[in-house]
Coordinates of C-alpha atoms in Angstrom, one line a residue:
M1 CA -125.9 116.4 -55.8
P2 CA -129.2 114.4 -55.9
L3 CA -129.6 111.7 -58.1
Q4 CA -132.3 111.4 -60.8
I5 CA -134.7 109.3 -58.8
P6 CA -137.2 107.5 -61.2
D7 CA -141.1 108.6 -60.8
P8 CA -143.0 106.0 -63.1
V9 CA -146.9 106.2 -62.8
L10 CA -148.4 103.5 -61.3
G11 CA -150.6 101.1 -63.1
A12 CA -151.2 97.3 -63.0
W13 CA -148.0 96.9 -64.1
T14 CA -146.8 98.1 -60.4
K15 CA -147.3 94.4 -58.3
G16 CA -149.1 95.0 -54.7
F17 CA -150.1 98.0 -55.3
P18 CA -154.4 98.7 -55.1
A19 CA -155.8 99.4 -58.5
H20 CA -157.2 103.0 -57.0
A21 CA -153.5 103.8 -56.7
A22 CA -153.6 103.8 -60.5
G23 CA -152.6 107.1 -62.0
L24 CA -150.5 108.2 -58.7
R25 CA -146.6 109.0 -59.9
L26 CA -144.3 107.1 -57.2
S27 CA -143.5 110.7 -55.7
E28 CA -147.1 110.9 -54.7
V29 CA -147.6 107.5 -52.8
A30 CA -146.5 109.6 -49.3
G31 CA -149.3 111.6 -49.6
A32 CA -152.2 109.3 -50.8
D33 CA -153.1 108.1 -47.0
L34 CA -152.2 104.6 -48.1
R35 CA -152.1 101.5 -45.7
L36 CA -150.8 97.9 -45.4
S37 CA -154.6 96.9 -45.6
D38 CA -155.0 98.6 -49.0
L39 CA -151.9 96.6 -50.8
V40 CA -152.5 93.6 -52.4
T41 CA -150.7 90.4 -51.3
P42 CA -148.3 89.9 -52.0
V43 CA -146.1 92.7 -51.1
L44 CA -142.6 93.5 -50.0
T45 CA -142.5 96.7 -47.9
V46 CA -139.4 98.3 -46.6
H47 CA -138.9 99.5 -42.4
E48 CA -138.4 103.9 -43.0
G49 CA -137.1 103.6 -39.4
A50 CA -134.6 100.3 -39.5
L51 CA -133.1 101.5 -43.0
A52 CA -132.0 105.0 -40.9
H53 CA -131.0 102.8 -38.1
N54 CA -128.9 100.6 -40.3
E55 CA -126.8 103.8 -42.0
G56 CA -127.1 105.8 -39.2
T57 CA -124.8 102.5 -37.2
V58 CA -122.8 101.5 -40.4
F59 CA -121.5 105.2 -41.2
A60 CA -120.8 105.8 -37.8
W61 CA -118.8 103.1 -37.4
A62 CA -116.7 103.6 -40.7
R63 CA -115.9 106.8 -39.6
E64 CA -114.5 105.5 -37.2
Q65 CA -112.6 103.2 -37.9
G66 CA -111.4 105.2 -40.8
V67 CA -112.6 103.8 -43.9
L68 CA -115.1 104.8 -46.9
L69 CA -117.8 103.0 -48.1
A70 CA -118.9 102.2 -51.4
P71 CA -121.7 100.6 -50.8
H72 CA -123.1 97.6 -53.2
G73 CA -126.1 99.0 -55.2
K74 CA -126.6 95.9 -56.9
T75 CA -128.5 95.1 -53.7
T76 CA -131.6 96.9 -54.6
M77 CA -130.7 98.9 -57.9
A78 CA -132.7 101.8 -56.3
P79 CA -131.6 105.0 -57.1
A80 CA -133.8 106.7 -54.2
L81 CA -132.3 104.2 -51.8
W82 CA -128.4 104.8 -53.4
Q83 CA -129.4 108.8 -52.4
R84 CA -129.3 108.3 -48.6
L85 CA -126.1 106.1 -49.0
L86 CA -124.6 109.4 -51.0
E87 CA -126.1 111.7 -48.6
A88 CA -124.8 109.8 -45.3
G89 CA -121.5 110.4 -46.6
A90 CA -120.5 107.2 -49.1
W91 CA -117.4 107.3 -51.1
G92 CA -119.4 106.2 -54.1
I93 CA -121.4 103.3 -54.9
S94 CA -120.8 100.0 -56.3
V95 CA -122.2 97.7 -59.3
A96 CA -121.4 94.4 -61.0
T97 CA -122.2 95.2 -64.2
P98 CA -121.3 97.7 -67.2
W99 CA -125.3 97.8 -67.5
Q100 CA -125.4 98.8 -63.7
A101 CA -123.0 101.0 -63.8
E102 CA -124.7 102.6 -66.9
V103 CA -127.7 103.2 -64.6
A104 CA -126.0 104.8 -62.1
V105 CA -124.3 107.0 -64.2
D106 CA -127.4 108.2 -65.7
A107 CA -129.0 108.3 -62.1
G108 CA -126.5 111.1 -61.3
V109 CA -124.0 109.0 -59.6
A110 CA -120.3 110.3 -59.4
T111 CA -118.3 107.7 -58.6
V112 CA -118.7 104.2 -59.7
L113 CA -116.8 101.4 -59.1
I114 CA -117.6 98.3 -61.0
A115 CA -116.5 95.4 -58.8
N116 CA -116.0 92.6 -61.6
A117 CA -113.6 92.5 -64.6
V118 CA -115.3 93.9 -67.6
T119 CA -114.3 91.8 -70.7
D120 CA -116.8 93.0 -72.9
A121 CA -115.4 95.6 -75.7
A122 CA -118.8 97.2 -76.7
A123 CA -119.3 97.8 -73.0
V124 CA -115.1 99.1 -72.2
R125 CA -116.1 101.7 -75.2
R126 CA -119.4 102.7 -73.6
L127 CA -117.5 103.5 -70.7
S128 CA -114.5 105.2 -72.2
A129 CA -117.4 107.1 -74.0
L130 CA -119.4 108.3 -70.7
L131 CA -115.6 109.6 -68.9
A132 CA -115.4 111.4 -72.1
A133 CA -118.3 112.9 -72.0
D134 CA -118.1 114.2 -68.1
D135 CA -115.3 115.5 -66.7
G136 CA -116.8 114.9 -63.5
L137 CA -117.2 110.8 -63.5
R138 CA -115.1 108.7 -62.4
V139 CA -115.6 105.0 -63.2
L140 CA -113.1 102.2 -62.1
C141 CA -113.2 98.3 -62.8
W142 CA -111.4 95.4 -62.2
A143 CA -109.1 93.2 -64.4
D144 CA -107.7 89.9 -63.0
S145 CA -105.9 88.5 -66.2
L146 CA -103.9 89.8 -68.8
A147 CA -106.1 88.7 -71.3
G148 CA -108.8 91.1 -69.7
V149 CA -106.2 94.3 -69.4
A150 CA -105.5 93.4 -73.7
I151 CA -109.3 94.2 -73.7
L152 CA -109.5 97.4 -71.6
A153 CA -106.7 98.6 -73.5
D154 CA -108.0 97.9 -77.2
G155 CA -111.7 99.4 -76.2
T156 CA -110.0 102.5 -74.8
R157 CA -107.3 103.2 -77.2
G158 CA -107.3 107.2 -78.1
A159 CA -109.5 107.6 -75.0
V160 CA -109.8 111.3 -74.2
R161 CA -109.8 110.3 -70.0
P162 CA -108.1 107.0 -68.6
L163 CA -110.2 104.2 -67.3
D164 CA -108.8 103.5 -63.2
V165 CA -108.4 99.5 -63.3
L166 CA -107.7 97.7 -59.9
V167 CA -105.7 94.9 -60.0
E168 CA -108.2 91.8 -58.8
L169 CA -106.3 89.3 -56.2
G170 CA -107.9 86.1 -55.1
G171 CA -107.1 82.9 -53.7
A172 CA -107.6 79.3 -54.5
Q173 CA -111.0 78.0 -54.0
G174 CA -112.1 81.8 -54.0
R175 CA -114.3 83.2 -56.7
T176 CA -112.4 85.7 -59.5
G177 CA -109.1 87.5 -59.1
A178 CA -105.5 86.6 -59.7
R179 CA -104.4 83.5 -57.8
S180 CA -100.8 84.9 -56.5
V181 CA -99.2 88.3 -55.9
E182 CA -96.8 87.6 -58.6
E183 CA -99.4 87.2 -61.2
G184 CA -101.4 90.5 -59.8
E185 CA -98.0 92.5 -60.1
R186 CA -97.7 91.0 -64.0
I187 CA -101.6 92.3 -64.0
A188 CA -100.3 95.9 -62.8
Q189 CA -97.6 96.3 -65.0
A190 CA -99.8 95.5 -68.1
I191 CA -102.3 98.2 -67.1
S192 CA -99.3 100.7 -66.4
E193 CA -98.5 99.7 -70.0
A194 CA -101.6 100.8 -71.6
P195 CA -102.1 104.6 -72.4
G196 CA -106.0 104.8 -72.1
L197 CA -106.0 102.9 -68.5
R198 CA -104.1 104.1 -65.2
L199 CA -103.5 101.9 -62.5
A200 CA -105.4 102.4 -59.3
G201 CA -105.4 99.8 -57.0
V202 CA -105.6 96.7 -55.4
A203 CA -109.2 94.9 -54.5
G204 CA -110.5 91.8 -54.0
Y205 CA -113.7 89.4 -52.2
E206 CA -113.4 87.7 -49.1
G207 CA -116.3 86.8 -49.2
P208 CA -115.2 82.8 -50.4
F209 CA -113.0 82.0 -47.7
G210 CA -115.1 82.6 -44.2
P211 CA -118.6 80.4 -45.1
D212 CA -119.3 80.9 -41.4
R213 CA -117.9 83.7 -38.3
S214 CA -115.9 80.5 -36.6
D215 CA -112.3 81.3 -35.3
A216 CA -110.5 79.3 -38.6
S217 CA -113.3 81.1 -41.2
V218 CA -111.9 84.8 -39.9
A219 CA -108.4 83.4 -39.8
A220 CA -108.4 82.4 -43.5
V221 CA -110.4 85.9 -44.8
D222 CA -107.5 87.6 -42.4
A223 CA -104.8 86.1 -44.3
Y224 CA -106.3 86.6 -47.5
L225 CA -107.1 90.2 -46.8
R226 CA -103.2 90.7 -46.4
T227 CA -102.4 89.2 -49.9
I228 CA -104.3 92.3 -51.1
V229 CA -101.8 94.4 -48.4
E230 CA -98.9 93.0 -50.0
L231 CA -99.7 93.2 -53.6
H232 CA -100.6 97.0 -52.7
T233 CA -96.8 97.6 -50.8
R234 CA -95.4 96.3 -54.0
L235 CA -97.0 98.3 -56.9
V236 CA -95.7 101.9 -57.9
Y237 CA -98.9 103.9 -59.2
P238 CA -99.0 107.0 -61.2
A239 CA -98.4 110.4 -59.4
D240 CA -101.8 112.1 -60.1
I241 CA -103.4 109.3 -58.0
R242 CA -104.3 107.9 -54.7
P243 CA -104.6 104.3 -54.7
V244 CA -108.0 102.2 -53.8
L245 CA -108.0 99.3 -51.5
S246 CA -111.3 97.3 -51.8
A247 CA -112.7 94.7 -49.9
G248 CA -115.4 94.2 -47.6
G249 CA -118.5 92.4 -48.5
S250 CA -121.6 92.3 -46.2
S251 CA -120.1 89.5 -43.8
F252 CA -116.8 90.3 -43.0
P253 CA -116.1 94.3 -43.0
D254 CA -115.1 94.2 -39.9
R255 CA -111.8 92.5 -40.6
A256 CA -111.4 94.2 -43.8
A257 CA -111.3 97.2 -41.7
T258 CA -109.0 96.0 -39.1
V259 CA -106.6 94.4 -42.1
L260 CA -106.6 97.3 -44.8
A261 CA -107.1 100.5 -43.0
P262 CA -103.4 100.8 -41.8
Q263 CA -102.8 101.7 -45.3
G264 CA -105.1 104.5 -45.4
A265 CA -102.4 107.0 -44.8
E266 CA -101.7 106.6 -48.3
A267 CA -104.6 104.9 -50.2
D268 CA -108.4 105.3 -50.1
V269 CA -109.5 101.7 -48.1
V270 CA -113.1 101.4 -49.6
L271 CA -115.6 98.8 -48.2
R272 CA -118.4 97.5 -50.5
S273 CA -120.6 96.3 -47.9
G274 CA -124.0 96.4 -48.9
A275 CA -126.4 94.7 -47.4
F276 CA -126.4 96.4 -44.6
Q277 CA -129.1 99.3 -45.7
I278 CA -131.7 96.3 -46.0
H279 CA -130.5 93.8 -43.6
D280 CA -132.3 90.8 -43.1
D281 CA -133.8 88.2 -41.0
G282 CA -131.7 85.2 -42.0
F283 CA -127.9 85.3 -43.4
Y284 CA -126.8 88.5 -42.7
S285 CA -128.7 88.2 -39.3
R286 CA -125.8 85.4 -38.6
M287 CA -122.9 86.5 -40.7
S288 CA -123.3 90.1 -39.8
P289 CA -120.2 91.5 -37.0
F290 CA -122.8 94.6 -36.3
G291 CA -123.2 94.6 -32.5
P292 CA -121.4 92.7 -30.3
L293 CA -118.3 92.2 -32.2
T294 CA -117.9 95.9 -33.4
G295 CA -119.5 97.6 -30.8
T296 CA -122.3 99.1 -32.0
A297 CA -126.1 98.6 -32.0
P298 CA -126.9 95.7 -34.1
L299 CA -128.7 96.0 -37.4
R300 CA -132.5 95.4 -38.0
S301 CA -134.1 94.0 -40.9
A302 CA -135.8 96.8 -42.6
M303 CA -137.5 94.2 -45.3
H304 CA -140.5 92.0 -44.6
A305 CA -143.1 90.0 -47.4
W306 CA -146.7 89.9 -46.2
S307 CA -148.9 87.0 -48.0
R308 CA -152.1 85.5 -47.2
V309 CA -153.4 82.3 -46.6
V310 CA -155.1 80.8 -50.2
S311 CA -156.0 77.2 -48.5
Q312 CA -155.8 74.8 -45.9
P313 CA -156.3 71.7 -47.6
E314 CA -154.9 69.7 -44.6
Q315 CA -154.7 70.1 -40.3
G316 CA -151.8 72.3 -39.8
L317 CA -150.9 73.3 -43.1
A318 CA -151.6 76.8 -44.7
L319 CA -150.8 77.8 -48.6
L320 CA -150.0 81.6 -49.2
D321 CA -149.8 83.5 -52.2
A322 CA -146.0 84.4 -51.9
G323 CA -143.6 82.2 -53.9
R324 CA -140.5 81.7 -56.0
R325 CA -141.6 85.2 -57.9
D326 CA -142.0 87.3 -54.9
V327 CA -139.6 86.4 -52.1
P328 CA -136.2 85.0 -51.8
F329 CA -135.0 81.7 -51.4
D330 CA -131.4 81.4 -52.4
L331 CA -129.7 80.9 -48.8
D332 CA -132.6 80.5 -46.8
L333 CA -136.7 80.2 -46.9
P334 CA -138.8 83.0 -45.6
V335 CA -139.7 83.0 -41.9
P336 CA -143.2 83.6 -40.5
Q337 CA -143.2 86.4 -37.8
S338 CA -146.6 86.7 -36.8
V339 CA -147.9 83.0 -36.5
D340 CA -145.9 80.5 -35.0
G341 CA -144.7 78.0 -38.0
E342 CA -142.2 77.1 -40.6
I343 CA -142.0 77.8 -44.3
T344 CA -140.7 74.5 -45.7
A345 CA -140.8 74.9 -49.4
L346 CA -141.7 77.7 -52.4
N347 CA -143.8 77.1 -55.4
D348 CA -143.4 79.7 -58.1
Q349 CA -146.5 81.2 -56.6
H350 CA -147.4 79.7 -53.1
A351 CA -145.9 78.8 -49.8
F352 CA -145.9 76.1 -47.4
L353 CA -146.7 77.1 -43.7
R354 CA -146.7 74.1 -41.8
L355 CA -148.3 75.4 -38.7
A356 CA -146.5 74.7 -35.1
D357 CA -149.5 72.7 -32.5
G358 CA -152.3 75.5 -31.0
A359 CA -151.5 77.9 -34.2
S360 CA -153.9 78.8 -36.7
A361 CA -154.1 80.6 -39.6
G362 CA -157.1 81.1 -41.6
V363 CA -158.2 81.1 -45.3
G364 CA -157.8 85.0 -45.9
D365 CA -155.5 86.0 -43.4
V366 CA -152.2 88.0 -43.7
V367 CA -148.9 86.3 -42.9
R368 CA -145.6 88.3 -42.2
L369 CA -142.8 86.9 -43.7
G370 CA -139.0 87.3 -42.5
L371 CA -137.0 87.2 -45.5
S372 CA -133.2 86.0 -46.0
H373 CA -130.7 88.0 -48.7
P374 CA -131.3 91.9 -49.4
C375 CA -130.0 90.6 -52.9
T376 CA -132.6 88.4 -54.0
A377 CA -135.6 90.0 -52.7
F378 CA -135.3 93.6 -54.8
D379 CA -134.9 91.8 -57.9
K380 CA -138.6 90.7 -57.7
W381 CA -140.2 94.0 -57.2
R382 CA -140.4 96.9 -59.6
V383 CA -141.8 99.0 -56.8
V384 CA -141.7 98.5 -53.0
A385 CA -143.6 100.2 -50.5
V386 CA -141.9 102.3 -48.0
I387 CA -144.0 101.7 -44.5
D388 CA -143.1 103.4 -40.7
D389 CA -143.4 100.7 -38.6
P390 CA -144.1 96.9 -39.2
D391 CA -145.5 96.1 -35.9
A392 CA -148.3 98.7 -36.5
D393 CA -151.7 96.7 -36.4
D394 CA -152.2 98.6 -39.9
P395 CA -148.8 100.2 -41.0
R396 CA -148.8 103.3 -42.9
V397 CA -147.7 103.8 -46.5
I398 CA -145.0 106.5 -46.2
G399 CA -143.4 105.9 -49.3
A400 CA -142.0 103.9 -52.6
V401 CA -138.7 102.9 -54.3
A402 CA -138.3 101.9 -58.0
T403 CA -136.1 99.9 -58.7
C404 CA -133.6 99.3 -62.0
F405 CA -133.6 95.8 -62.3

């Protein structure tokens, strides 16, 4: 079913788009004959070919592994990009907060997995109301404590339809989640005893247990994933539900598939990897298993920033017009791709580019930047241009997507 895709009118609020595009609707950008050179730096772009490659690669792999995908929609918060995932066969869309869930429901997503505990009583009541209003909607969330279950139970008291709740299992030095299988069993029992709730499975996040792809990290991730399976095998689910086992961020989906997929005969094994659609030139280029580890083609970064030199105050130093308001910096600094050098620091609206010996970038030149971490790239942009080929002399703008941050 087609989602409701935002189609705003472009104007001065649309960072990166030129004044002569004002008045166009988002859906009209594809036919406006814009080029990258028409856009105003700094600007973020998405590469259509890389999007299609990444989606095709990961969904084909998931089918071979016998696992389902509910990609994390929080990565882009762009319903147009969610639509592509659903058309590729996604089981649903994952989100991180009740507000993001409501955005997804409003867009028309039929299965929304809130990969988090919901402890806001008003939000619980709102989720219950959304379920009551739409028989075709499924919303799932997590609980990792008896206190959390009590909030969910109170907010769904008298509910027309139950809220599906997964027990979140964590581990020492992890993030959220019950810290033992036995504690998880107690939480599951509390969920089962609440009239407005339905025990729907077990979930967790393996990322904190593996900061890299070393053998020790992979072993720690596998050990944690096995506890999810152990808790699942101890639980008794309602007769009217096929339980969900969910893990698999964007760094270890291969390990989640290996450990969880054998449970696929009796449960839906749902991976939430979300960064794969965009990928990057930083953290995920180092951490993603896609390529030799999975026997697939490597993923390709679908996002780039384009930034103009505004100053050359010293020999070997160029200041660009992209800063912390425009590009991600939480995991890695941007990487210059069209000139030899290094980004050494970011201010709010400037990047410090130290040029390599013999390299040059004059005032007014545009530099292409590779980025790290799509989750903190898209949140800085309300509209993102889609281009045909970032390696072309002057790429064509073939569309645009709106974000809902």
